[in-house]
Steps between C-alpha positions, in 0.01 A plus 500: 500500500609608830310784700825601653644685215539874455139659475346240706263630766616448865262251702191675674545471873252281680394773742359686164280197405372500857424866495320430156283233642419704820388779288301262274330361829446845649305599160296185531413555871391841405306407218315237710450745769341752254299232355368405863400873564321525170320165578406636844378823349292312271356267732407814736328659208304193393396443880392871523285472174292209668411734804138639504383810671281289722808301613665829615178633654469182707863541618413867615230383761529769789655762260347842446451547127350753276302337220367719226230369254334643195413885518798546742297384803758410767436252781749543796492217741680200654498169304266252707504221225538440151394256244570409113202759420495755779673682793329598833604830650410634873426849418495567872192619721335145422480527131654269282532473102507199272681613198515269204867458340363557168396865599822589648688775284803563737629399872722691708699384796505130394827308571669251271397215718325219337241253660558143457270325238135523615356167634212300333238673732652850517496495098139405504404809680400728244349836482152334502581317824608825675209699372247202610620533839404867502160434368477223779575765758239753358794750508418867369765561247563764232576344186750698277489440129637685203144649463484644862404374837201334640423436850296208625483145618636201300212266429629256263830412366543318149780345330603843353250753637334619813157645581490795723191630673525890533418677830369789289301477323397228724466141343663587164701231394828565278701212353874563450722282311793391650721662214363852606568456873784738628444427879247393758531713791300421820346807682 
């Protein structure tokens, strides 16, 4: 049987084959590009999912922030330093505040920057270390808790609590668990 008889299809020109393969290659390239965009977006979401608030606060050193703790008590200041469990703000007029990150309810003014992973020493400086430094310096502080404020000197800092000797009434000791701390503000 010959294909040259009546009703036989004429041969397809080679340029149509080339267009067909060019079109298929274009679709394949578009699919690969879309897949790459999806992969990048997925990796970006996964990376953002590993960012801790403390990493963003450490990246904000020198930035002015408004941090609100429970009971809507705002603290406006410049980030001096931050660790995994705390952020230190300069409130101006010689006052500073240590705010446990667990007490933070909202932060305003924080950029999208992320500090590199904390080093071993930096990671070891927990809330207790910072509070022990204040106790050592005998700094007069106001301790904000979810039950109110107490003013005095830090005497002892344990693993999960602090002892504060009040100025009035003189000598009365108040023990505050870290979980109740909203901020420790120098006077």
